[in-house]
Amino acid sequence: ELAQMPGVALVISSRSDVQGLPTRRMTLEPLTSSEVAEALARHGLLIPEDARMHQLLKTPLMLSMFIRTSLAAQQQLSVTTSDELMQSLLTMEVNRYAQDDPAHWQMDVAIHYVLPVIASNEQALNHALTQSELLKALTRCYKTIRARDILRFYPQWIGHSKSILGGAKNPEEWLAVIVHDLLWRRAGLLIKDEENRYRIFHQQIKELLMDLYRSNERRIRNRKLWRVCAVSILTLMIGGTGCLF
């Protein structure tokens, strides 16, 4: 209604798609080379030598991630692709905490196991996750951690399940630690919208997480298949022994 008024122009900026509004779509122009150089110089950083990074850093988000991660590492990053940059960002979030801090192991699990599951659910449902949808995903992760199934694929987590669960007695309590505190409030890897729904903070991060999700699921599935085969072979051996006797 405002947009229809004479002399009024309405501009809407949103991290998520706004449905039902008959407005023209506009895309932000990439940064110029001089703007990138100036932003890096303000933080004592140089323009990367690799030509592929020159184009990548013209995207404000990628430039921000590059600066943020370089400052945290106290050295200029040596990366050449967006995947390497995003992986550096995720690693930085884990290493922000010392290994004797439970938050280190919680963040490691949150990024390499929980966040990929959230990304998969968001992809499948094609919308940001409600609290109930998020709890359903976290319940599955919580049970897998309790059963120690996923620990077999990440040897560094073995012996730290108590720290990973953080004293949570149920999935609801674990959700408060992993999602609300770590992934949303501290790391900003999850975005909460006006309707209190959660989503991965950027599409390219989500694509990287989907690759990790598929890898985790494949290893878990193969592990379960191996168990079934082992039980079947043992059953056949016992049956064969019985026939001999």
PDB file of C-alpha atoms in Angstrom:
ATOM      1  CA  GLU A   1       0.000   0.000   0.000  1.00  0.00           C
ATOM      2  CA  LEU A   2       2.848   2.373   0.778  1.00  0.00           C
ATOM      3  CA  ALA A   3       4.484   1.649  -2.567  1.00  0.00           C
ATOM      4  CA  GLN A   4       1.318   2.694  -4.399  1.00  0.00           C
ATOM      5  CA  MET A   5       1.336   6.165  -2.874  1.00  0.00           C
ATOM      6  CA  PRO A   6       2.579   9.020  -5.097  1.00  0.00           C
ATOM      7  CA  GLY A   7       6.179   9.989  -4.437  1.00  0.00           C
ATOM      8  CA  VAL A   8       6.905   6.947  -2.255  1.00  0.00           C
ATOM      9  CA  ALA A   9       9.523   4.290  -3.070  1.00  0.00           C
ATOM     10  CA  LEU A  10       9.880   1.233  -0.865  1.00  0.00           C
ATOM     11  CA  VAL A  11      13.105  -0.802  -0.645  1.00  0.00           C
ATOM     12  CA  ILE A  12      13.103  -4.104   1.245  1.00  0.00           C
ATOM     13  CA  SER A  13      16.295  -5.875   2.262  1.00  0.00           C
ATOM     14  CA  SER A  14      15.982  -9.388   3.650  1.00  0.00           C
ATOM     15  CA  ARG A  15      18.164 -12.427   4.270  1.00  0.00           C
ATOM     16  CA  SER A  16      15.247 -14.665   3.279  1.00  0.00           C
ATOM     17  CA  ASP A  17      12.785 -14.531   0.412  1.00  0.00           C
ATOM     18  CA  VAL A  18       9.737 -12.345   1.095  1.00  0.00           C
ATOM     19  CA  GLN A  19       6.728 -14.042  -0.474  1.00  0.00           C
ATOM     20  CA  GLY A  20       3.694 -12.332  -1.953  1.00  0.00           C
ATOM     21  CA  LEU A  21       5.176  -8.878  -2.564  1.00  0.00           C
ATOM     22  CA  PRO A  22       4.894  -7.628  -6.173  1.00  0.00           C
ATOM     23  CA  THR A  23       8.226  -5.779  -6.086  1.00  0.00           C
ATOM     24  CA  ARG A  24      11.105  -5.674  -8.539  1.00  0.00           C
ATOM     25  CA  ARG A  25      14.174  -7.722  -7.599  1.00  0.00           C
ATOM     26  CA  MET A  26      17.567  -6.042  -7.459  1.00  0.00           C
ATOM     27  CA  THR A  27      21.047  -7.506  -6.940  1.00  0.00           C
ATOM     28  CA  LEU A  28      23.922  -5.718  -5.244  1.00  0.00           C
ATOM     29  CA  GLU A  29      26.889  -4.905  -7.445  1.00  0.00           C
ATOM     30  CA  PRO A  30      30.191  -6.622  -6.516  1.00  0.00           C
ATOM     31  CA  LEU A  31      32.863  -4.590  -4.771  1.00  0.00           C
ATOM     32  CA  THR A  32      35.548  -2.970  -6.879  1.00  0.00           C
ATOM     33  CA  SER A  33      39.204  -4.001  -6.665  1.00  0.00           C
ATOM     34  CA  SER A  34      40.066  -0.736  -4.935  1.00  0.00           C
ATOM     35  CA  GLU A  35      37.312  -1.227  -2.333  1.00  0.00           C
ATOM     36  CA  VAL A  36      38.632  -4.709  -1.584  1.00  0.00           C
ATOM     37  CA  ALA A  37      42.207  -3.425  -1.277  1.00  0.00           C
ATOM     38  CA  GLU A  38      41.130  -0.605   1.047  1.00  0.00           C
ATOM     39  CA  ALA A  39      39.149  -2.972   3.302  1.00  0.00           C
ATOM     40  CA  LEU A  40      42.100  -5.364   3.570  1.00  0.00           C
ATOM     41  CA  ALA A  41      44.566  -2.534   4.217  1.00  0.00           C
ATOM     42  CA  ARG A  42      42.457  -1.260   7.137  1.00  0.00           C
ATOM     43  CA  HIS A  43      43.140  -4.568   8.865  1.00  0.00           C
ATOM     44  CA  GLY A  44      46.804  -4.834   7.853  1.00  0.00           C
ATOM     45  CA  LEU A  45      46.138  -7.486   5.195  1.00  0.00           C
ATOM     46  CA  LEU A  46      47.368  -7.758   1.616  1.00  0.00           C
ATOM     47  CA  ILE A  47      45.540  -8.666  -1.561  1.00  0.00           C
ATOM     48  CA  PRO A  48      46.016 -12.454  -2.028  1.00  0.00           C
ATOM     49  CA  GLU A  49      48.397 -13.464  -4.796  1.00  0.00           C
ATOM     50  CA  ASP A  50      46.045 -16.060  -6.291  1.00  0.00           C
ATOM     51  CA  ALA A  51      43.935 -14.465  -9.033  1.00  0.00           C
ATOM     52  CA  ARG A  52      40.915 -16.613  -8.126  1.00  0.00           C
ATOM     53  CA  MET A  53      40.697 -14.875  -4.749  1.00  0.00           C
ATOM     54  CA  HIS A  54      40.561 -11.439  -6.361  1.00  0.00           C
ATOM     55  CA  GLN A  55      37.119 -12.176  -7.794  1.00  0.00           C
ATOM     56  CA  LEU A  56      35.941 -14.068  -4.725  1.00  0.00           C
ATOM     57  CA  LEU A  57      36.712 -11.205  -2.344  1.00  0.00           C
ATOM     58  CA  LYS A  58      34.552  -8.834  -4.393  1.00  0.00           C
ATOM     59  CA  THR A  59      31.599 -10.488  -2.647  1.00  0.00           C
ATOM     60  CA  PRO A  60      31.113  -8.609   0.665  1.00  0.00           C
ATOM     61  CA  LEU A  61      30.384 -11.798   2.628  1.00  0.00           C
ATOM     62  CA  MET A  62      33.530 -13.542   1.377  1.00  0.00           C
ATOM     63  CA  LEU A  63      35.633 -10.458   2.077  1.00  0.00           C
ATOM     64  CA  SER A  64      34.218 -10.264   5.594  1.00  0.00           C
ATOM     65  CA  MET A  65      34.915 -13.970   6.183  1.00  0.00           C
ATOM     66  CA  PHE A  66      38.472 -13.610   4.864  1.00  0.00           C
ATOM     67  CA  ILE A  67      39.219 -10.662   7.160  1.00  0.00           C
ATOM     68  CA  ARG A  68      37.528 -12.250  10.173  1.00  0.00           C
ATOM     69  CA  THR A  69      39.346 -15.564   9.803  1.00  0.00           C
ATOM     70  CA  SER A  70      42.741 -13.981   9.058  1.00  0.00           C
ATOM     71  CA  LEU A  71      42.509 -11.786  12.156  1.00  0.00           C
ATOM     72  CA  ALA A  72      41.525 -14.748  14.323  1.00  0.00           C
ATOM     73  CA  ALA A  73      44.459 -16.775  12.970  1.00  0.00           C
ATOM     74  CA  GLN A  74      46.769 -13.753  13.402  1.00  0.00           C
ATOM     75  CA  GLN A  75      48.105 -14.326   9.900  1.00  0.00           C
ATOM     76  CA  GLN A  76      46.934 -13.870   6.340  1.00  0.00           C
ATOM     77  CA  LEU A  77      45.044 -16.889   5.056  1.00  0.00           C
ATOM     78  CA  SER A  78      46.515 -18.882   2.196  1.00  0.00           C
ATOM     79  CA  VAL A  79      43.339 -20.074   0.451  1.00  0.00           C
ATOM     80  CA  THR A  80      42.340 -20.174  -3.213  1.00  0.00           C
ATOM     81  CA  THR A  81      38.663 -21.230  -3.260  1.00  0.00           C
ATOM     82  CA  SER A  82      35.448 -20.345  -1.461  1.00  0.00           C
ATOM     83  CA  ASP A  83      35.289 -23.873   0.022  1.00  0.00           C
ATOM     84  CA  GLU A  84      38.780 -23.479   1.519  1.00  0.00           C
ATOM     85  CA  LEU A  85      37.796 -20.095   2.931  1.00  0.00           C
ATOM     86  CA  MET A  86      34.604 -21.439   4.487  1.00  0.00           C
ATOM     87  CA  GLN A  87      36.413 -24.476   5.892  1.00  0.00           C
ATOM     88  CA  SER A  88      38.948 -22.116   7.488  1.00  0.00           C
ATOM     89  CA  LEU A  89      36.077 -20.192   9.055  1.00  0.00           C
ATOM     90  CA  LEU A  90      34.563 -23.374  10.510  1.00  0.00           C
ATOM     91  CA  THR A  91      37.940 -24.547  11.830  1.00  0.00           C
ATOM     92  CA  MET A  92      38.479 -21.142  13.415  1.00  0.00           C
ATOM     93  CA  GLU A  93      35.189 -21.439  15.319  1.00  0.00           C
ATOM     94  CA  VAL A  94      36.317 -24.771  16.801  1.00  0.00           C
ATOM     95  CA  ASN A  95      39.837 -23.607  17.666  1.00  0.00           C
ATOM     96  CA  ARG A  96      38.478 -20.508  19.348  1.00  0.00           C
ATOM     97  CA  TYR A  97      38.252 -22.690  22.484  1.00  0.00           C
ATOM     98  CA  ALA A  98      41.058 -24.611  24.175  1.00  0.00           C
ATOM     99  CA  GLN A  99      40.865 -28.411  24.113  1.00  0.00           C
ATOM    100  CA  ASP A 100      40.343 -28.533  27.875  1.00  0.00           C
ATOM    101  CA  ASP A 101      37.196 -26.434  27.419  1.00  0.00           C
ATOM    102  CA  PRO A 102      34.012 -28.497  26.777  1.00  0.00           C
ATOM    103  CA  ALA A 103      32.968 -25.807  24.294  1.00  0.00           C
ATOM    104  CA  HIS A 104      35.800 -26.959  21.981  1.00  0.00           C
ATOM    105  CA  TRP A 105      34.302 -30.439  21.599  1.00  0.00           C
ATOM    106  CA  GLN A 106      30.742 -29.171  21.533  1.00  0.00           C
ATOM    107  CA  MET A 107      31.557 -26.749  18.721  1.00  0.00           C
ATOM    108  CA  ASP A 108      33.469 -29.452  16.825  1.00  0.00           C
ATOM    109  CA  VAL A 109      30.434 -31.756  16.947  1.00  0.00           C
ATOM    110  CA  ALA A 110      28.058 -28.868  16.288  1.00  0.00           C
ATOM    111  CA  ILE A 111      29.863 -27.911  13.075  1.00  0.00           C
ATOM    112  CA  HIS A 112      30.880 -31.304  11.698  1.00  0.00           C
ATOM    113  CA  TYR A 113      27.795 -33.336  12.658  1.00  0.00           C
ATOM    114  CA  VAL A 114      24.835 -31.283  13.920  1.00  0.00           C
ATOM    115  CA  LEU A 115      25.033 -28.398  11.446  1.00  0.00           C
ATOM    116  CA  PRO A 116      25.139 -30.748   8.410  1.00  0.00           C
ATOM    117  CA  VAL A 117      21.992 -32.494   9.711  1.00  0.00           C
ATOM    118  CA  ILE A 118      20.278 -29.108  10.092  1.00  0.00           C
ATOM    119  CA  ALA A 119      21.364 -28.180   6.555  1.00  0.00           C
ATOM    120  CA  SER A 120      19.905 -31.443   5.238  1.00  0.00           C
ATOM    121  CA  ASN A 121      16.569 -30.828   6.949  1.00  0.00           C
ATOM    122  CA  GLU A 122      16.444 -27.249   5.685  1.00  0.00           C
ATOM    123  CA  GLN A 123      17.188 -28.498   2.164  1.00  0.00           C
ATOM    124  CA  ALA A 124      14.542 -31.236   2.316  1.00  0.00           C
ATOM    125  CA  LEU A 125      11.794 -28.996   3.737  1.00  0.00           C
ATOM    126  CA  ASN A 126      12.820 -26.008   1.594  1.00  0.00           C
ATOM    127  CA  HIS A 127      12.324 -23.528   4.421  1.00  0.00           C
ATOM    128  CA  ALA A 128      13.909 -22.336   7.655  1.00  0.00           C
ATOM    129  CA  LEU A 129      13.328 -24.784  10.527  1.00  0.00           C
ATOM    130  CA  THR A 130      10.754 -24.234  13.246  1.00  0.00           C
ATOM    131  CA  GLN A 131      11.598 -25.065  16.847  1.00  0.00           C
ATOM    132  CA  SER A 132       9.800 -28.423  16.605  1.00  0.00           C
ATOM    133  CA  GLU A 133      11.567 -29.316  13.337  1.00  0.00           C
ATOM    134  CA  LEU A 134      14.896 -28.314  14.833  1.00  0.00           C
ATOM    135  CA  LEU A 135      14.242 -30.401  17.942  1.00  0.00           C
ATOM    136  CA  LYS A 136      13.439 -33.428  15.788  1.00  0.00           C
ATOM    137  CA  ALA A 137      16.801 -33.083  14.010  1.00  0.00           C
ATOM    138  CA  LEU A 138      18.679 -32.526  17.287  1.00  0.00           C
ATOM    139  CA  THR A 139      16.993 -35.524  18.915  1.00  0.00           C
ATOM    140  CA  ARG A 140      18.407 -37.769  16.210  1.00  0.00           C
ATOM    141  CA  CYS A 141      21.897 -36.295  16.716  1.00  0.00           C
ATOM    142  CA  TYR A 142      21.605 -36.584  20.504  1.00  0.00           C
ATOM    143  CA  LYS A 143      20.726 -40.285  20.298  1.00  0.00           C
ATOM    144  CA  THR A 144      23.580 -40.950  17.876  1.00  0.00           C
ATOM    145  CA  ILE A 145      26.075 -39.279  20.215  1.00  0.00           C
ATOM    146  CA  ARG A 146      24.695 -41.199  23.195  1.00  0.00           C
ATOM    147  CA  ALA A 147      25.044 -44.456  21.252  1.00  0.00           C
ATOM    148  CA  ARG A 148      28.603 -43.411  20.292  1.00  0.00           C
ATOM    149  CA  ASP A 149      27.942 -44.352  16.658  1.00  0.00           C
ATOM    150  CA  ILE A 150      29.350 -41.144  15.169  1.00  0.00           C
ATOM    151  CA  LEU A 151      32.366 -41.177  17.498  1.00  0.00           C
ATOM    152  CA  ARG A 152      33.890 -44.044  15.510  1.00  0.00           C
ATOM    153  CA  PHE A 153      34.328 -41.760  12.510  1.00  0.00           C
ATOM    154  CA  TYR A 154      35.852 -38.864  14.440  1.00  0.00           C
ATOM    155  CA  PRO A 155      38.521 -40.435  16.685  1.00  0.00           C
ATOM    156  CA  GLN A 156      39.269 -37.055  18.303  1.00  0.00           C
ATOM    157  CA  TRP A 157      35.813 -37.167  19.932  1.00  0.00           C
ATOM    158  CA  ILE A 158      36.400 -40.511  21.664  1.00  0.00           C
ATOM    159  CA  GLY A 159      36.615 -39.956  25.414  1.00  0.00           C
ATOM    160  CA  HIS A 160      34.871 -36.580  25.185  1.00  0.00           C
ATOM    161  CA  SER A 161      31.210 -37.641  24.956  1.00  0.00           C
ATOM    162  CA  LYS A 162      30.559 -36.219  28.430  1.00  0.00           C
ATOM    163  CA  SER A 163      31.939 -32.822  27.382  1.00  0.00           C
ATOM    164  CA  ILE A 164      30.036 -32.990  24.078  1.00  0.00           C
ATOM    165  CA  LEU A 165      26.703 -33.551  25.830  1.00  0.00           C
ATOM    166  CA  GLY A 166      27.549 -30.841  28.342  1.00  0.00           C
ATOM    167  CA  GLY A 167      25.489 -32.366  31.128  1.00  0.00           C
ATOM    168  CA  ALA A 168      22.306 -32.248  29.025  1.00  0.00           C
ATOM    169  CA  LYS A 169      19.811 -34.847  30.272  1.00  0.00           C
ATOM    170  CA  ASN A 170      17.612 -34.763  27.171  1.00  0.00           C
ATOM    171  CA  PRO A 171      17.577 -33.416  23.578  1.00  0.00           C
ATOM    172  CA  GLU A 172      15.820 -30.215  24.637  1.00  0.00           C
ATOM    173  CA  GLU A 173      18.639 -29.266  27.004  1.00  0.00           C
ATOM    174  CA  TRP A 174      21.256 -30.203  24.395  1.00  0.00           C
ATOM    175  CA  LEU A 175      19.496 -28.034  21.805  1.00  0.00           C
ATOM    176  CA  ALA A 176      19.866 -25.044  24.131  1.00  0.00           C
ATOM    177  CA  VAL A 177      23.635 -25.629  24.324  1.00  0.00           C
ATOM    178  CA  ILE A 178      24.433 -26.568  20.728  1.00  0.00           C
ATOM    179  CA  VAL A 179      21.978 -24.426  18.773  1.00  0.00           C
ATOM    180  CA  HIS A 180      20.995 -21.434  20.874  1.00  0.00           C
ATOM    181  CA  ASP A 181      24.328 -20.835  22.596  1.00  0.00           C
ATOM    182  CA  LEU A 182      27.022 -22.050  20.176  1.00  0.00           C
ATOM    183  CA  LEU A 183      25.727 -22.035  16.591  1.00  0.00           C
ATOM    184  CA  TRP A 184      23.404 -19.020  16.863  1.00  0.00           C
ATOM    185  CA  ARG A 185      24.636 -16.710  19.636  1.00  0.00           C
ATOM    186  CA  ARG A 186      28.409 -17.295  19.558  1.00  0.00           C
ATOM    187  CA  ALA A 187      29.327 -18.387  16.009  1.00  0.00           C
ATOM    188  CA  GLY A 188      26.465 -16.853  14.037  1.00  0.00           C
ATOM    189  CA  LEU A 189      26.377 -19.889  11.738  1.00  0.00           C
ATOM    190  CA  LEU A 190      22.617 -20.082  12.206  1.00  0.00           C
ATOM    191  CA  ILE A 191      20.290 -17.157  11.540  1.00  0.00           C
ATOM    192  CA  LYS A 192      17.000 -16.754  13.437  1.00  0.00           C
ATOM    193  CA  ASP A 193      14.308 -14.903  11.492  1.00  0.00           C
ATOM    194  CA  GLU A 194      11.338 -12.822  12.621  1.00  0.00           C
ATOM    195  CA  GLU A 195       9.249 -15.974  13.107  1.00  0.00           C
ATOM    196  CA  ASN A 196      11.912 -17.612  15.332  1.00  0.00           C
ATOM    197  CA  ARG A 197      12.838 -20.093  12.618  1.00  0.00           C
ATOM    198  CA  TYR A 198      16.464 -21.080  12.042  1.00  0.00           C
ATOM    199  CA  ARG A 199      18.456 -21.468   8.824  1.00  0.00           C
ATOM    200  CA  ILE A 200      22.101 -21.789   7.732  1.00  0.00           C
ATOM    201  CA  PHE A 201      23.525 -18.290   7.437  1.00  0.00           C
ATOM    202  CA  HIS A 202      24.594 -18.572   3.778  1.00  0.00           C
ATOM    203  CA  GLN A 203      23.803 -20.790   0.785  1.00  0.00           C
ATOM    204  CA  GLN A 204      27.452 -21.583   0.024  1.00  0.00           C
ATOM    205  CA  ILE A 205      28.054 -22.707   3.605  1.00  0.00           C
ATOM    206  CA  LYS A 206      24.951 -24.890   3.304  1.00  0.00           C
ATOM    207  CA  GLU A 207      26.325 -26.540   0.160  1.00  0.00           C
ATOM    208  CA  LEU A 208      29.587 -27.344   1.949  1.00  0.00           C
ATOM    209  CA  LEU A 209      27.633 -28.762   4.898  1.00  0.00           C
ATOM    210  CA  MET A 210      25.493 -30.897   2.577  1.00  0.00           C
ATOM    211  CA  ASP A 211      28.656 -32.555   1.264  1.00  0.00           C
ATOM    212  CA  LEU A 212      29.705 -33.281   4.841  1.00  0.00           C
ATOM    213  CA  TYR A 213      26.219 -34.601   5.667  1.00  0.00           C
ATOM    214  CA  ARG A 214      26.328 -37.056   2.764  1.00  0.00           C
ATOM    215  CA  SER A 215      29.777 -38.234   3.848  1.00  0.00           C
ATOM    216  CA  ASN A 216      28.641 -38.766   7.460  1.00  0.00           C
ATOM    217  CA  GLU A 217      25.477 -40.598   6.398  1.00  0.00           C
ATOM    218  CA  ARG A 218      27.384 -42.846   4.013  1.00  0.00           C
ATOM    219  CA  ARG A 219      29.807 -43.890   6.739  1.00  0.00           C
ATOM    220  CA  ILE A 220      27.023 -44.476   9.274  1.00  0.00           C
ATOM    221  CA  ARG A 221      25.026 -46.485   6.717  1.00  0.00           C
ATOM    222  CA  ASN A 222      28.064 -48.594   5.818  1.00  0.00           C
ATOM    223  CA  ARG A 223      28.705 -49.207   9.498  1.00  0.00           C
ATOM    224  CA  LYS A 224      25.136 -50.442  10.024  1.00  0.00           C
ATOM    225  CA  LEU A 225      25.375 -52.633   6.923  1.00  0.00           C
ATOM    226  CA  TRP A 226      28.604 -54.144   8.241  1.00  0.00           C
ATOM    227  CA  ARG A 227      26.855 -54.955  11.531  1.00  0.00           C
ATOM    228  CA  VAL A 228      23.971 -56.654   9.723  1.00  0.00           C
ATOM    229  CA  CYS A 229      26.384 -58.710   7.613  1.00  0.00           C
ATOM    230  CA  ALA A 230      28.407 -59.682  10.685  1.00  0.00           C
ATOM    231  CA  VAL A 231      25.285 -60.844  12.542  1.00  0.00           C
ATOM    232  CA  SER A 232      24.076 -62.782   9.490  1.00  0.00           C
ATOM    233  CA  ILE A 233      27.433 -64.551   9.075  1.00  0.00           C
ATOM    234  CA  LEU A 234      27.532 -65.375  12.791  1.00  0.00           C
ATOM    235  CA  THR A 235      23.987 -66.763  12.615  1.00  0.00           C
ATOM    236  CA  LEU A 236      24.890 -68.932   9.633  1.00  0.00           C
ATOM    237  CA  MET A 237      28.020 -70.180  11.393  1.00  0.00           C
ATOM    238  CA  ILE A 238      26.045 -71.099  14.515  1.00  0.00           C
ATOM    239  CA  GLY A 239      23.388 -72.814  12.378  1.00  0.00           C
ATOM    240  CA  GLY A 240      26.024 -74.733  10.486  1.00  0.00           C
ATOM    241  CA  THR A 241      27.680 -75.842  13.706  1.00  0.00           C
ATOM    242  CA  GLY A 242      24.334 -77.076  15.014  1.00  0.00           C
ATOM    243  CA  CYS A 243      23.868 -79.189  11.898  1.00  0.00           C
ATOM    244  CA  LEU A 244      27.303 -80.750  12.348  1.00  0.00           C
ATOM    245  CA  PHE A 245      26.432 -81.781  15.862  1.00  0.00           C
TER     246      PHE A 245
END
